[in-house]
Amino acid sequence: NILFSRPARRAGWSRPHPRRGTGVVLSGRITVGRVSRAVPSMPPPSARPRRGAPHRSGEKNIARHRRNPTAESVDEDVAEDASLDPRSSSETPSQDTSQDTSHDERRRPLSSARVAKGGARRDRSRNHAGGLLHRVQLYAPRLPVFSSAFLLAALAVFAPAVDRAYHKLHTEGRVVSDVASVAYDVGRFTVGWDKTALRLAVTHSEPCDEADEAEMNLAALKRPRDSSNAEAFDETSRVSNCVSESWATVPGSPFLIAAHGPVRIHQMMAGHFRVRLNRRLHTTVQTVDTIDAYGEEVVYDADGTIRHRAKRVVVRGTLIKEDAYADRIGQWLGDAKAHVFEYTAQRQKFKAHAKLKARYELAFSAPVDEKEKRKNQTAWGSNRLAFTVNVDDSVPGVQRSPGGYRKPVHLNQVTLRYASDPEEFIYGLGEQFSSAEHKGKRVPILTAEQGIGRGKQPLTWTFNRLFQGSGGSWHTTYTSIPHYVTSRARSVHLTDFSYGEFDFTDDDAISVAYVPIPTSDGFSFSAAAGDRTPDMSVRLGTHSEGNASTKTPHTMTGEIIGARTVARAVEAYTEHAGRQKPLPKWAREGGVILGMTGGAEKAKRVVEKVRTADVPIAGLWLQDWGGTRNTSIGIERVWWNWVLDEDAYPDWAALRDDVREKNDARILTYVNPFLMRSRGVKGALYREAKEKGYMVTRQRSGKVYLLGTEPGVGYGLLDLTNPAAAAWIEDVIVDMALNTGASGWMADFGEYLPFDCALHSGESPLAVHNRYPEMWAEINQRAMARAGLFGTDSQRDEDDGETKENDDEREGVFWSRSASSKSPRFSSLFWLGDQLVSWDAHDGMKSALCGMLSGGLSGLALSHSDIGGYTATPGNSRSVELLKRWMELSSLADSVFRTHQGNRPFHNAQIWDSDDVLDHLRWFTKLHVILGKYRGSLMDETEKRGLPVTRPMVLHYASDLIASALATQFLIGRDLLAVPVMDRGTNKVHAYLPPGDVWLDVWTTQRAPAQGHGFGGDLSALPPGTEPGHGAWVTVDAPVGWPAVFIRIGAGVEATKAAGAMREWAVERGGVPPGRRVTPMDPVEKLVLGLY
């Protein structure tokens, strides 16, 4: 059914004027199969003859149609009946389009039954209450298979399946090679090829004893540096090493796959993206042609064994696409013809030449020492092995007949596939808020807004429909980092920034799909620049034939990490990512950082109230220091103009000095890489950046790429690939710090770079999007150093881009929401973004802890959350109970103790609402202060080893299947175990005490009902013949104000002192509630919760 609407004629059969007419007629062109027939326009009611009246000239056919209607005239009858409806009026507007009123005189008489049906349809149409527009029943042939609509529908449904079936290949493919088995030592790694198993493996050698580490490093430095010395003694062999397999391919299966297909990037609401990789064809056969070593040396072990050492090992070969099933039929026919006519040799040569094939190169090398970059010194003692994959960019397609055309194929996806143990669990990949362990999942590497709800229904569904993808999904995150570590201490990470997907859905294999950085002649965007739609699909990989002959190789770079434990794997990764430095003393143990908006008077009032309640205050964070504005839909937003609003804070200096003098607290502000558009004074920086070309622009028009998350708000994003723009915004931030006297700020956002923009550097946005957070953090670090907030000894290290400072005099701190691989080098602190004010694991309190623990394994060692959450939605606001329980969590888990009013301050419970809440704030601010010294020692360890302060259980108990899967409890350092209450309306919590250690309840010193041997959870450290201890589930009484905390026997000095201070804190509060107990968990409850 389709609706037609056309203006009517005044009289006769002349073409109607588009703006005149006394009635309404229906006309249009109907396409049936391949035949197009026109529906003539009907006369107005005044021109219609009465029954029995003689026909005027030109109306004979109309009467004949009514007496003997045909298939083509059915629509005309309905149209005529529509013109008879007295409710139709020419005053009703209608769209004017072209018409075709020609007649088709070739008509076929119908049966009487069909004539009766036609009359019934006319009667129904006369009584139809549709008014102006009527549903027109199109002619349908007796066999609907010939209908164009049916064919189009079938094509839409079956074409993708047919396309996949046509290119369907063997699921796993195969590796072929005649290269002999060989092995080369590269630093601490050995790269070996097994011809029999057709398997490439990388093993790692590491001292079994920590005391041997220094000796091995010293021996590595004494290695022969003259490659001409063919017979040298390997002094490192004297050290007792533990050898483990760090990486290996699946035997007989290809470890590299090149593919072609559209990469669709959907840009939805600002900051929200979705990427889909589609494969139209991919290679399945891989040849290993050569394995070459460069800088090769021959050395001897202590027992006389000959070993080959190399600086670089390169595997070369070809990736081949096997013939599709349809092509094989043609190949068989061609083979039969060649056999009959006796040109088999020529046929075989053609078949080899006709296949789609691409050259590849996989190279392994020891990484360059981060401290010796300028000298290009190789880090022989590193636990990291660098790899590089190069694959041909564009290759000729399959040739199906001799002399036939070969369509160029652009290979725009590369997949690295290797083996995994089915019992191996996967962790990391940045802050993953809904997934603590990733086995069985496919995780995209894309920095973006996390969304509202992230799977919590119906909230997520509602926001996705109303605000174009703003609900997010389980994997959306601000800090998507291409690094993971397994429970077997195996780790791989990528070192570049393009889009990728880590696929853990296979039990025995891991696949890393990577989209190589597009070049200007190899990729194009299909979306028109300047045409912004809420849900826009940007296609990558559209390669023109004119450029198809290019042979530019695609490159994927990364590193393989070898280690004996998960902690050592994280330590090795942070050598690359960078390690965060200890926070200033005032931030980590000075008290609460009060998050405020509302102007100077409100700030003074709240500070005085909090101070009167004896709450230690470390800082006053004023997010609205630049002023606020009301949008057209009534939402209050902070002005993004980075100039002090003297109307809201007329006595800023007095407020700053008063806070510092009375509370020894600091003033903190807010900044982000956006500039808001405005005609007044507030838009001065926007106009300046626009005039100087510092903003991200659209590709075709060159205009500023305006973003906005709600009506009435428009803002542009700074182009940080422009050195002048980066220097300009750095100056703006320095001026902010100096003029306000701020000791730090929130460096918000960094995830919004659109994929269809134009950048000053000429780079593809695909290459910059995931790198933008790192660039933004580096600018803030430089600004902080220039403002003198890193002490008097602040200086710039030209080798690695970091700012060095005197830790004793360090004053400043800024915290980032977004992050990429090397963000820990620059960001002082991270925060977990905008959680819901709820308890749930999708986007609430539980998700905040899960994100912190996951991010800690990827270098984000110092982090915290907004106490109480941020995002309130209609019908869901922050409760007092949630606020209190979140205080308990933050006092134990967070590097700093910071509050936030939330996006709806008047709906959320606030810390100053009542004396009861203020009293709770006082005690848990003091608990955070008490743990400050212990936390400071852990931050020193972070700087030296890269380990997070708040640690997931898997970091020290990877051998325990239960402990390694938990994201509801965590370790504070190595020695304290915290289990916060994160469920509404409960005064108990279930805790799992892992084996290998004996645990004591911190508050009562009661020994928990779990046995162990005190060997630290490392099962390999057990004496021979000793049975390991068993973990235990316990139930702990945890009323509001008393979270469950344990300390292991044999803890370090600082942890022991912290536990003693916590017990003194409990005594000061009046003692532990009577009857508080730690008991074995009820077996029935364990069964119901699925803990057996």
PDB file of N, CA, C and O in Angstrom, residues 61 83 164 236 259 268 294 305 343 349 401 488 514 537 603 707 736 760 809 966 1081:
ATOM      1  N   ASN A  61     -13.805   5.796 -22.054  1.00  0.00           N
ATOM      2  CA  ASN A  61     -12.979   4.761 -21.428  1.00  0.00           C
ATOM      3  C   ASN A  61     -13.299   4.600 -19.948  1.00  0.00           C
ATOM      4  O   ASN A  61     -13.252   3.503 -19.411  1.00  0.00           O
ATOM      5  N   SER A  83     -12.188  10.795  -5.505  1.00  0.00           N
ATOM      6  CA  SER A  83     -12.586  12.136  -5.931  1.00  0.00           C
ATOM      7  C   SER A  83     -14.037  12.421  -5.640  1.00  0.00           C
ATOM      8  O   SER A  83     -14.469  13.567  -5.604  1.00  0.00           O
ATOM      9  N   ARG A 164      28.407 -13.902   1.774  1.00  0.00           N
ATOM     10  CA  ARG A 164      29.244 -14.632   2.724  1.00  0.00           C
ATOM     11  C   ARG A 164      29.464 -16.071   2.269  1.00  0.00           C
ATOM     12  O   ARG A 164      30.552 -16.614   2.405  1.00  0.00           O
ATOM     13  N   THR A 236      75.143 -15.137  30.908  1.00  0.00           N
ATOM     14  CA  THR A 236      73.829 -15.171  31.556  1.00  0.00           C
ATOM     15  C   THR A 236      73.398 -16.596  31.870  1.00  0.00           C
ATOM     16  O   THR A 236      72.484 -16.806  32.659  1.00  0.00           O
ATOM     17  N   ALA A 259      42.261  -9.040   5.523  1.00  0.00           N
ATOM     18  CA  ALA A 259      40.857  -9.044   5.122  1.00  0.00           C
ATOM     19  C   ALA A 259      40.493  -7.750   4.431  1.00  0.00           C
ATOM     20  O   ALA A 259      41.156  -6.720   4.586  1.00  0.00           O
ATOM     21  N   MET A 268      27.221   8.926  16.768  1.00  0.00           N
ATOM     22  CA  MET A 268      25.874   9.189  17.257  1.00  0.00           C
ATOM     23  C   MET A 268      25.888  10.519  18.002  1.00  0.00           C
ATOM     24  O   MET A 268      26.408  11.503  17.502  1.00  0.00           O
ATOM     25  N   TYR A 294      68.995 -11.052  12.048  1.00  0.00           N
ATOM     26  CA  TYR A 294      69.893  -9.932  11.770  1.00  0.00           C
ATOM     27  C   TYR A 294      70.693  -9.629  13.036  1.00  0.00           C
ATOM     28  O   TYR A 294      70.150  -9.640  14.132  1.00  0.00           O
ATOM     29  N   THR A 305      76.430 -25.905  25.102  1.00  0.00           N
ATOM     30  CA  THR A 305      75.380 -25.870  24.091  1.00  0.00           C
ATOM     31  C   THR A 305      75.496 -24.611  23.240  1.00  0.00           C
ATOM     32  O   THR A 305      75.675 -23.514  23.762  1.00  0.00           O
ATOM     33  N   TYR A 343      47.238 -28.967 -21.837  1.00  0.00           N
ATOM     34  CA  TYR A 343      48.043 -27.814 -21.419  1.00  0.00           C
ATOM     35  C   TYR A 343      47.953 -27.675 -19.891  1.00  0.00           C
ATOM     36  O   TYR A 343      47.693 -26.633 -19.336  1.00  0.00           O
ATOM     37  N   LYS A 349      50.237 -23.076 -13.800  1.00  0.00           N
ATOM     38  CA  LYS A 349      50.877 -21.768 -13.652  1.00  0.00           C
ATOM     39  C   LYS A 349      49.836 -20.663 -13.548  1.00  0.00           C
ATOM     40  O   LYS A 349      49.968 -19.745 -12.727  1.00  0.00           O
ATOM     41  N   SER A 401      39.719 -16.276 -15.169  1.00  0.00           N
ATOM     42  CA  SER A 401      39.981 -16.873 -16.471  1.00  0.00           C
ATOM     43  C   SER A 401      41.242 -16.241 -17.044  1.00  0.00           C
ATOM     44  O   SER A 401      41.559 -15.088 -16.726  1.00  0.00           O
ATOM     45  N   ARG A 488      47.825 -16.542  33.562  1.00  0.00           N
ATOM     46  CA  ARG A 488      49.095 -17.248  33.404  1.00  0.00           C
ATOM     47  C   ARG A 488      50.258 -16.268  33.227  1.00  0.00           C
ATOM     48  O   ARG A 488      51.339 -16.686  32.821  1.00  0.00           O
ATOM     49  N   TYR A 514      42.852  -5.525  13.716  1.00  0.00           N
ATOM     50  CA  TYR A 514      43.425  -4.177  13.710  1.00  0.00           C
ATOM     51  C   TYR A 514      43.098  -3.502  12.388  1.00  0.00           C
ATOM     52  O   TYR A 514      43.186  -4.121  11.322  1.00  0.00           O
ATOM     53  N   SER A 537      26.984   7.073   9.544  1.00  0.00           N
ATOM     54  CA  SER A 537      27.862   5.949   9.288  1.00  0.00           C
ATOM     55  C   SER A 537      29.011   6.403   8.410  1.00  0.00           C
ATOM     56  O   SER A 537      28.819   6.864   7.303  1.00  0.00           O
ATOM     57  N   ALA A 603      29.755  28.432  48.731  1.00  0.00           N
ATOM     58  CA  ALA A 603      31.009  27.766  49.061  1.00  0.00           C
ATOM     59  C   ALA A 603      31.439  28.098  50.486  1.00  0.00           C
ATOM     60  O   ALA A 603      31.850  27.214  51.252  1.00  0.00           O
ATOM     61  N   LEU A 707      30.024  20.774  18.147  1.00  0.00           N
ATOM     62  CA  LEU A 707      29.436  19.643  18.847  1.00  0.00           C
ATOM     63  C   LEU A 707      28.406  20.177  19.825  1.00  0.00           C
ATOM     64  O   LEU A 707      28.375  21.358  20.140  1.00  0.00           O
ATOM     65  N   MET A 736      45.255  30.422  33.963  1.00  0.00           N
ATOM     66  CA  MET A 736      44.222  30.027  34.927  1.00  0.00           C
ATOM     67  C   MET A 736      44.864  29.698  36.276  1.00  0.00           C
ATOM     68  O   MET A 736      44.401  30.161  37.331  1.00  0.00           O
ATOM     69  N   HIS A 760      44.818  19.592  11.519  1.00  0.00           N
ATOM     70  CA  HIS A 760      45.909  20.429  11.032  1.00  0.00           C
ATOM     71  C   HIS A 760      47.082  19.594  10.533  1.00  0.00           C
ATOM     72  O   HIS A 760      47.732  19.933   9.543  1.00  0.00           O
ATOM     73  N   GLU A 809      58.769  18.800  47.019  1.00  0.00           N
ATOM     74  CA  GLU A 809      58.175  20.126  46.918  1.00  0.00           C
ATOM     75  C   GLU A 809      56.948  20.140  46.012  1.00  0.00           C
ATOM     76  O   GLU A 809      56.421  21.199  45.707  1.00  0.00           O
ATOM     77  N   LEU A 966      36.940 -12.247  41.195  1.00  0.00           N
ATOM     78  CA  LEU A 966      36.148 -11.339  42.017  1.00  0.00           C
ATOM     79  C   LEU A 966      36.414  -9.878  41.657  1.00  0.00           C
ATOM     80  O   LEU A 966      37.562  -9.478  41.451  1.00  0.00           O
ATOM     81  N   MET A1081      30.496 -18.959  55.891  1.00  0.00           N
ATOM     82  CA  MET A1081      29.280 -18.685  55.142  1.00  0.00           C
ATOM     83  C   MET A1081      28.344 -19.878  55.182  1.00  0.00           C
ATOM     84  O   MET A1081      28.773 -21.037  55.130  1.00  0.00           O
TER      85      MET A1081
END
